[in-house]
PDB file of C-alpha atoms in Angstrom:
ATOM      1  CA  UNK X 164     120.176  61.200 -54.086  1.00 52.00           C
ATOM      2  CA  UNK X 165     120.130  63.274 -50.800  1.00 65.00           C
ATOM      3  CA  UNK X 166     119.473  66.960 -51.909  1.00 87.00           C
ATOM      4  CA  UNK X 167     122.910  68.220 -50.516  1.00 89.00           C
ATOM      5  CA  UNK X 168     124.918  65.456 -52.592  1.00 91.00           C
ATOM      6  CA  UNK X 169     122.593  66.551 -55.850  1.00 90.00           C
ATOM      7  CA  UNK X 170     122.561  70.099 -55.302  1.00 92.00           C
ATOM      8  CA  UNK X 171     126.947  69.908 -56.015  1.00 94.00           C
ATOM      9  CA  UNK X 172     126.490  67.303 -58.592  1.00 93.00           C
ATOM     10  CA  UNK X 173     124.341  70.003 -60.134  1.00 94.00           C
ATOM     11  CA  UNK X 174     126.818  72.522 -59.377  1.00 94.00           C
ATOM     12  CA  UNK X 175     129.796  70.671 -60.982  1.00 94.00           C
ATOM     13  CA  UNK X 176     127.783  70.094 -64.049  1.00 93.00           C
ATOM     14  CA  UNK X 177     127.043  73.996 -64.486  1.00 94.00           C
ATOM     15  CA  UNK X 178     130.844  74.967 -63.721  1.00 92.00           C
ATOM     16  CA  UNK X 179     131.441  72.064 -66.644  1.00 91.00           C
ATOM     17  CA  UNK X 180     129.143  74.200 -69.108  1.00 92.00           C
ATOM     18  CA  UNK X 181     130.213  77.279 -68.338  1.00 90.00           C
ATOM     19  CA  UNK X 182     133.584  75.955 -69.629  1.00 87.00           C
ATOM     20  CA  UNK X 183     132.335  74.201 -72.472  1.00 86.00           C
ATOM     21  CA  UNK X 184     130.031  76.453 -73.650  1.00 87.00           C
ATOM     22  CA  UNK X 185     131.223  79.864 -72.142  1.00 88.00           C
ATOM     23  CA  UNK X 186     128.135  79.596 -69.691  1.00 91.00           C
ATOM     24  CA  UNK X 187     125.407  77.663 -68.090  1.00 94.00           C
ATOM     25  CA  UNK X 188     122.956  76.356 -70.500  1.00 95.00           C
ATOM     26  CA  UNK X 189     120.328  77.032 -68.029  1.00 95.00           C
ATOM     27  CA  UNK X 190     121.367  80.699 -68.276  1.00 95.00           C
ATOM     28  CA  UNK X 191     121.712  80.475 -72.257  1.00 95.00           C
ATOM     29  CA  UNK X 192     118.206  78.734 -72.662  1.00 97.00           C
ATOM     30  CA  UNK X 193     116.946  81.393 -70.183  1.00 96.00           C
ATOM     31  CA  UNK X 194     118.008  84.297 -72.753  1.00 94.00           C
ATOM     32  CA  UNK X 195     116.626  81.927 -75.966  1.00 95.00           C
ATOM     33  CA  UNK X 196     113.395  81.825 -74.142  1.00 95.00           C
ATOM     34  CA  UNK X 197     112.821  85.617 -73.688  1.00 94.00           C
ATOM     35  CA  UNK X 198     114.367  86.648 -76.764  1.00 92.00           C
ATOM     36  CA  UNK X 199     112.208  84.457 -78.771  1.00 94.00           C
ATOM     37  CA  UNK X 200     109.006  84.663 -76.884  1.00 92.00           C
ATOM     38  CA  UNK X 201     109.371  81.168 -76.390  1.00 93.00           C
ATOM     39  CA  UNK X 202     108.049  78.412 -74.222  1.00 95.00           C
ATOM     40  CA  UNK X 203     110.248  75.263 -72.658  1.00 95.00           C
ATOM     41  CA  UNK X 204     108.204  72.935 -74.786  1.00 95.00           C
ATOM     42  CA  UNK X 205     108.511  75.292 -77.987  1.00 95.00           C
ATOM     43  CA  UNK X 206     112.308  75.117 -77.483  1.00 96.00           C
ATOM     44  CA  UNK X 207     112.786  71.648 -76.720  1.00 95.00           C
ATOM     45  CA  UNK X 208     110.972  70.909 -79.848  1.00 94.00           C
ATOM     46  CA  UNK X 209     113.059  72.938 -82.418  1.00 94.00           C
ATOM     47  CA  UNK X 210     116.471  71.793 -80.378  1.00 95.00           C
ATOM     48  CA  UNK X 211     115.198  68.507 -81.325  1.00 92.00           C
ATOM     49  CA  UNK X 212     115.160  67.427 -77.389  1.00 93.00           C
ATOM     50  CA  UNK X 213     112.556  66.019 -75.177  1.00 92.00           C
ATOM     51  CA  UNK X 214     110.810  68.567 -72.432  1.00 92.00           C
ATOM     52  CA  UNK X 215     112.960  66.608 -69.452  1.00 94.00           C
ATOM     53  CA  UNK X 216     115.888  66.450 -71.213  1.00 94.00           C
ATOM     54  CA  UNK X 217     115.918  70.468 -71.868  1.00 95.00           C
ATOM     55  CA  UNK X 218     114.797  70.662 -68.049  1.00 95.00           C
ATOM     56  CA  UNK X 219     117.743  68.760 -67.079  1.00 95.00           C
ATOM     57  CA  UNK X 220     119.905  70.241 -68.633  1.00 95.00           C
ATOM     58  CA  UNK X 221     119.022  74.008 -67.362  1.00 96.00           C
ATOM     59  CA  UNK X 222     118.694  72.848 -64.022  1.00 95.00           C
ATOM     60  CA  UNK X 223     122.309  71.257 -64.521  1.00 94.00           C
ATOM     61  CA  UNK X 224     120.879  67.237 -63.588  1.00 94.00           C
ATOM     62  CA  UNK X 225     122.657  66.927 -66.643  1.00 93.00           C
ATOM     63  CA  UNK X 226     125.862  68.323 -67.843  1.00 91.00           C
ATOM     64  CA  UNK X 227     126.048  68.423 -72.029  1.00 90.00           C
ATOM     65  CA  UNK X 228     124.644  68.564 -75.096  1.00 90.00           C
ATOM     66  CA  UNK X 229     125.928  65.039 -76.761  1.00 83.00           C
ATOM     67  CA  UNK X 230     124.000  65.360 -80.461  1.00 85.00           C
ATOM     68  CA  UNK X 231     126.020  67.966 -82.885  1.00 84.00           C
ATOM     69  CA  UNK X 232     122.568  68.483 -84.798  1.00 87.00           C
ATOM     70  CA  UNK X 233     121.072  69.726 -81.372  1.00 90.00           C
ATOM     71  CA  UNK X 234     124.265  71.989 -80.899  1.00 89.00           C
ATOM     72  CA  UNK X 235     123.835  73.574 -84.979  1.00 87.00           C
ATOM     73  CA  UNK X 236     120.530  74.241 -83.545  1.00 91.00           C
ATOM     74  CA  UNK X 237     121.528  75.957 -80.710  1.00 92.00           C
ATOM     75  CA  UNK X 238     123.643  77.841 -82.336  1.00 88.00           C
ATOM     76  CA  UNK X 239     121.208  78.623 -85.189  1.00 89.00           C
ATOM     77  CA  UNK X 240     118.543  79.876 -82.219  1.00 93.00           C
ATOM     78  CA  UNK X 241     121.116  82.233 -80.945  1.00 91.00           C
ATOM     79  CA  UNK X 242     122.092  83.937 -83.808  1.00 88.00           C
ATOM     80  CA  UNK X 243     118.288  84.052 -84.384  1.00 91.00           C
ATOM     81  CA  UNK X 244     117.741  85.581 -80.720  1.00 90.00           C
ATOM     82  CA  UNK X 245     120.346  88.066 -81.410  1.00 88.00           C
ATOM     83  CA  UNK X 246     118.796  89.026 -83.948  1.00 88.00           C
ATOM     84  CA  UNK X 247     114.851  89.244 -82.501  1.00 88.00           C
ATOM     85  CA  UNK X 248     116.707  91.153 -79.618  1.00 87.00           C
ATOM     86  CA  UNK X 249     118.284  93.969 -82.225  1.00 86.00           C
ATOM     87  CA  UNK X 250     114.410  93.845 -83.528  1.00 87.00           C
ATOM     88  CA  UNK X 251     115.259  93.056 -87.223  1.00 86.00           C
ATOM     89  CA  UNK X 252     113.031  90.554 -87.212  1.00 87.00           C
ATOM     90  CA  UNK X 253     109.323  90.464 -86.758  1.00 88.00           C
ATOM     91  CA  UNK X 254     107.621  87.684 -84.978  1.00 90.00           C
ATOM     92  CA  UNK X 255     106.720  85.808 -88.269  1.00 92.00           C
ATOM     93  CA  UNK X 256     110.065  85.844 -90.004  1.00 91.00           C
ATOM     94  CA  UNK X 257     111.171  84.595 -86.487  1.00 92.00           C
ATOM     95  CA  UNK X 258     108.742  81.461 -85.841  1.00 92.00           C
ATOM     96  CA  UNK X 259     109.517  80.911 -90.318  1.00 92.00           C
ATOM     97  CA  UNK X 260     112.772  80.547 -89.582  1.00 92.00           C
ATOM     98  CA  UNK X 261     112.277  78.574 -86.204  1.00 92.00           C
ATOM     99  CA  UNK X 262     110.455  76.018 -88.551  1.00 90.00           C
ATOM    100  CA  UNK X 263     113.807  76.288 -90.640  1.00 90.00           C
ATOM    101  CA  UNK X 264     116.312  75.372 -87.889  1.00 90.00           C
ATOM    102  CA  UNK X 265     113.872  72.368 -86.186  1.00 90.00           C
ATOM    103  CA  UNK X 266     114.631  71.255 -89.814  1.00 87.00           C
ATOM    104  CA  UNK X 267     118.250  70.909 -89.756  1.00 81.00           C
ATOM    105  CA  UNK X 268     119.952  67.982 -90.065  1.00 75.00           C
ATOM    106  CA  UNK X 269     123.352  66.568 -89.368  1.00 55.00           C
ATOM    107  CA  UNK X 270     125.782  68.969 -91.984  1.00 51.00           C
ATOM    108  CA  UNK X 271     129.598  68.323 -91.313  1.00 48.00           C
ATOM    109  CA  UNK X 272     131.726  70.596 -91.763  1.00 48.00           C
ATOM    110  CA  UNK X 273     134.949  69.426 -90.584  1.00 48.00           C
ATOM    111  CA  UNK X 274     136.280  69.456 -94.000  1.00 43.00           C
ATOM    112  CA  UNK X 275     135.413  72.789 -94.479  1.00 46.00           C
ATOM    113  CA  UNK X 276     137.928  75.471 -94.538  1.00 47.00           C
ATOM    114  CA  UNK X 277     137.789  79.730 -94.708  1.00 49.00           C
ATOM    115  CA  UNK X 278     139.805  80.267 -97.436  1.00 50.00           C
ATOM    116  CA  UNK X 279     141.810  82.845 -96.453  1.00 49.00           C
ATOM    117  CA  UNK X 280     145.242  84.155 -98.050  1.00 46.00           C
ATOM    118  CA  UNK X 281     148.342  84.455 -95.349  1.00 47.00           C
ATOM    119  CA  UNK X 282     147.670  88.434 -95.141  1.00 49.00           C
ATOM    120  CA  UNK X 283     143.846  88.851 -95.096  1.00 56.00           C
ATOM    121  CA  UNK X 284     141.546  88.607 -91.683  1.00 64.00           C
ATOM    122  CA  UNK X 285     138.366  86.377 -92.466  1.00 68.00           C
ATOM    123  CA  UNK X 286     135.153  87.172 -93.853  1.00 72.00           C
ATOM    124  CA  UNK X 287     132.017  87.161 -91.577  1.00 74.00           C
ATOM    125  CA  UNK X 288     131.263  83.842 -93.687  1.00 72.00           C
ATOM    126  CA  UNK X 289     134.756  82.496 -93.090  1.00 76.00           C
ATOM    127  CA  UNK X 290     134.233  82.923 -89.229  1.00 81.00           C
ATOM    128  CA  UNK X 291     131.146  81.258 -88.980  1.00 82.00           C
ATOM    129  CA  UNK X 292     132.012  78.217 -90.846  1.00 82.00           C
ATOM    130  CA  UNK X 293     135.142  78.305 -88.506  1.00 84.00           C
ATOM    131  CA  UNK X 294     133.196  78.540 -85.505  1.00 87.00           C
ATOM    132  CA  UNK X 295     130.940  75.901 -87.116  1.00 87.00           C
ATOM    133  CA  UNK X 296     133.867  73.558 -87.236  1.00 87.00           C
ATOM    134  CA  UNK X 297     135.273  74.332 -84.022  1.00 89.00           C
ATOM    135  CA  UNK X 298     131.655  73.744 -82.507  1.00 88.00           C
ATOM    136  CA  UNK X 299     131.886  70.457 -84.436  1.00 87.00           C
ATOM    137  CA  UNK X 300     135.795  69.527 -82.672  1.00 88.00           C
ATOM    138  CA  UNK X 301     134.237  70.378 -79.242  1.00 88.00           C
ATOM    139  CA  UNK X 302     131.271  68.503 -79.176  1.00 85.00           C
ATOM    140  CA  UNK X 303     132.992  65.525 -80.405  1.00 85.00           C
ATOM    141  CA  UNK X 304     135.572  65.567 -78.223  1.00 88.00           C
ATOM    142  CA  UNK X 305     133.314  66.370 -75.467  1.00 83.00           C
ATOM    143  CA  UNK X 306     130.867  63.204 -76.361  1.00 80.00           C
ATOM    144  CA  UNK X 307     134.189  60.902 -75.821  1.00 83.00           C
ATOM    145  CA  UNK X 308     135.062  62.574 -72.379  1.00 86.00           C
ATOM    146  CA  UNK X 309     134.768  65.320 -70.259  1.00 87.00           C
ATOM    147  CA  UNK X 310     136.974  68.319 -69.364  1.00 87.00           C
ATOM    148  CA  UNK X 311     138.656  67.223 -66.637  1.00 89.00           C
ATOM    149  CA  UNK X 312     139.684  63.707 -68.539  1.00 91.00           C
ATOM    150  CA  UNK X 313     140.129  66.057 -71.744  1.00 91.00           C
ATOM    151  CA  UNK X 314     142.725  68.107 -69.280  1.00 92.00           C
ATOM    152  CA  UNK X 315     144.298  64.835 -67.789  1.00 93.00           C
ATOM    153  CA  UNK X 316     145.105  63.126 -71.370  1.00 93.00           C
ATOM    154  CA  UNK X 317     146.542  66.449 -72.235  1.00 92.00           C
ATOM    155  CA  UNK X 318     148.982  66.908 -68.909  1.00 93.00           C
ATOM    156  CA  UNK X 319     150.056  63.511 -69.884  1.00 94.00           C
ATOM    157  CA  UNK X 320     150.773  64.081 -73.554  1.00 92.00           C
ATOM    158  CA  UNK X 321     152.672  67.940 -72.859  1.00 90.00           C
ATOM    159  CA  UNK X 322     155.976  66.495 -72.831  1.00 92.00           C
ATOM    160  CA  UNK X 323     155.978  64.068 -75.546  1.00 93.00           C
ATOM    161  CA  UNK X 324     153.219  65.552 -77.955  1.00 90.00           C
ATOM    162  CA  UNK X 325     152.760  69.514 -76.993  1.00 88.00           C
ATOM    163  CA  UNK X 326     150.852  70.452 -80.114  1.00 90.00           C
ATOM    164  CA  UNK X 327     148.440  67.073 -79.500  1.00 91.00           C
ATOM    165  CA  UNK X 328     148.064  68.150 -76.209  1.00 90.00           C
ATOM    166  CA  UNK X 329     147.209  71.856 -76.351  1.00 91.00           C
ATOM    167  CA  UNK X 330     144.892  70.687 -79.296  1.00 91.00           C
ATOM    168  CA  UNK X 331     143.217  68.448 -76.172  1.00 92.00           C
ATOM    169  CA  UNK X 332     142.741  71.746 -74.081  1.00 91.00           C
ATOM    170  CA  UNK X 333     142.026  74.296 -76.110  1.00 90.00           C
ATOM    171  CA  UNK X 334     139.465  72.474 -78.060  1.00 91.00           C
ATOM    172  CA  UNK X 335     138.069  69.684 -75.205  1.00 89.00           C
ATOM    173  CA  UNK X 336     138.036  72.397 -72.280  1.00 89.00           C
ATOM    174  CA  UNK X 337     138.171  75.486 -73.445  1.00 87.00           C
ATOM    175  CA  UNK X 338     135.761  78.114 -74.133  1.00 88.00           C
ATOM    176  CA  UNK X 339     134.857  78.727 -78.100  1.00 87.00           C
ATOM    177  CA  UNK X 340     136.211  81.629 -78.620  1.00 84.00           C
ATOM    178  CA  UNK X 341     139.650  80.362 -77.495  1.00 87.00           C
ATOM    179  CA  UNK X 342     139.291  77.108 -79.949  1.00 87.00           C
ATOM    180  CA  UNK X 343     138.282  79.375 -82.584  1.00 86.00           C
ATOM    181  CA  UNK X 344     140.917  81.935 -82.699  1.00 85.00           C
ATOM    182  CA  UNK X 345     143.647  78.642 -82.563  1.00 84.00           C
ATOM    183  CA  UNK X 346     141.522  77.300 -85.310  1.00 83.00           C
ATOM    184  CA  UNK X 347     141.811  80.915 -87.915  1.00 82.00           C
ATOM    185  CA  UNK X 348     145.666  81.152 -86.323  1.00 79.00           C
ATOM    186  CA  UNK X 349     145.891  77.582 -87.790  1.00 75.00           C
ATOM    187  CA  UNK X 350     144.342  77.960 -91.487  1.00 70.00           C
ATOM    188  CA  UNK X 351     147.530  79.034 -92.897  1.00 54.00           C
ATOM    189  CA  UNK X 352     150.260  77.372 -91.623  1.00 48.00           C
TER     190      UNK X 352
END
């Protein structure tokens, strides 16, 4: 591919992860690394992906994250990393509970839901197992298509099916913290 033609496919495919993950992973793997004390290889191993494959995806040769489990991780290394960056962790507890998070496995939680009564805010628990599910919508959604499809199907369903359709964009192309916030606004109705 000449380098001017892959230098804008690389470009599109960071603008696609800032919206599907609020950023460029490049940028968020950047962060894991320092935070951590990590290198690429030590990553890629407790994401569960292959050196290239994290490469690519920094460098934006490829676009997204396609495995849930590798996502869980992710988002299991950043609340780690914000924690190692507040310093409430020393280096062992953080490489113990590195070991813990390579371990994960697939854990839906789709049926899960905060249990919340109609005049209460959630719990710190109830928000992460929202944001867990949420996480969960996206990167299924995003495995069948991308944002731009995501945003076409829902233009076309607006007039007939407005709830389907905002469902489409909030969740296929929007950030997180958009999808989430529909998702608690949603738990009890």
């Amino acid at each position: 591919m000449p380098d001017a033609v892959q230098q804008e496919a690389c470009a599109k495919a960071k603008e696609l992860q800032r919206a599907w993950y609020g950023r460029p992973l490049g940028d968020i793997f950047k962060d894991l690394l320092h935070d951590l004390r990590l290198n690429q290889v030590r990553l890629a191993g407790v994401l569960g992906l292959s050196a290239p494959m994290l490469s690519q995806l920094m460098s934006g040769q490829r676009a997204k994250i396609g495995n849930p489990v590798v996502m869980q991780r992710l988002s299991a290394l950043q609340a780690l990393a914000s924690q190692a960056a507040r310093g409430t962790l020393g280096p062992a507890d953080i490489a113990a509970k590195m070991d813990e998070i390579k371990l994960l496995q697939d854990s839906a939680v789709l049926s899960a839901r905060p249990s919340m009564s109609a005049d209460s805010t959630p719990s710190a628990s109830d928000v992460a197992t929202a944001r867990r599910v949420v996480r969960e919508v996206q990167g299924l959604l995003r495995e069948v298509a991308d944002a731009g499809d995501l945003l076409a199907a829902a233009a076309a369903l607006e007039a007939t099916h407005p709830q389907l359709a905002q469902f489409l964009s909030v969740y296929g192309a929007g950030r997180t913290d958009e999808a989430l916030a529909h998702y608690l606004g949603h738990q009890n109705t």
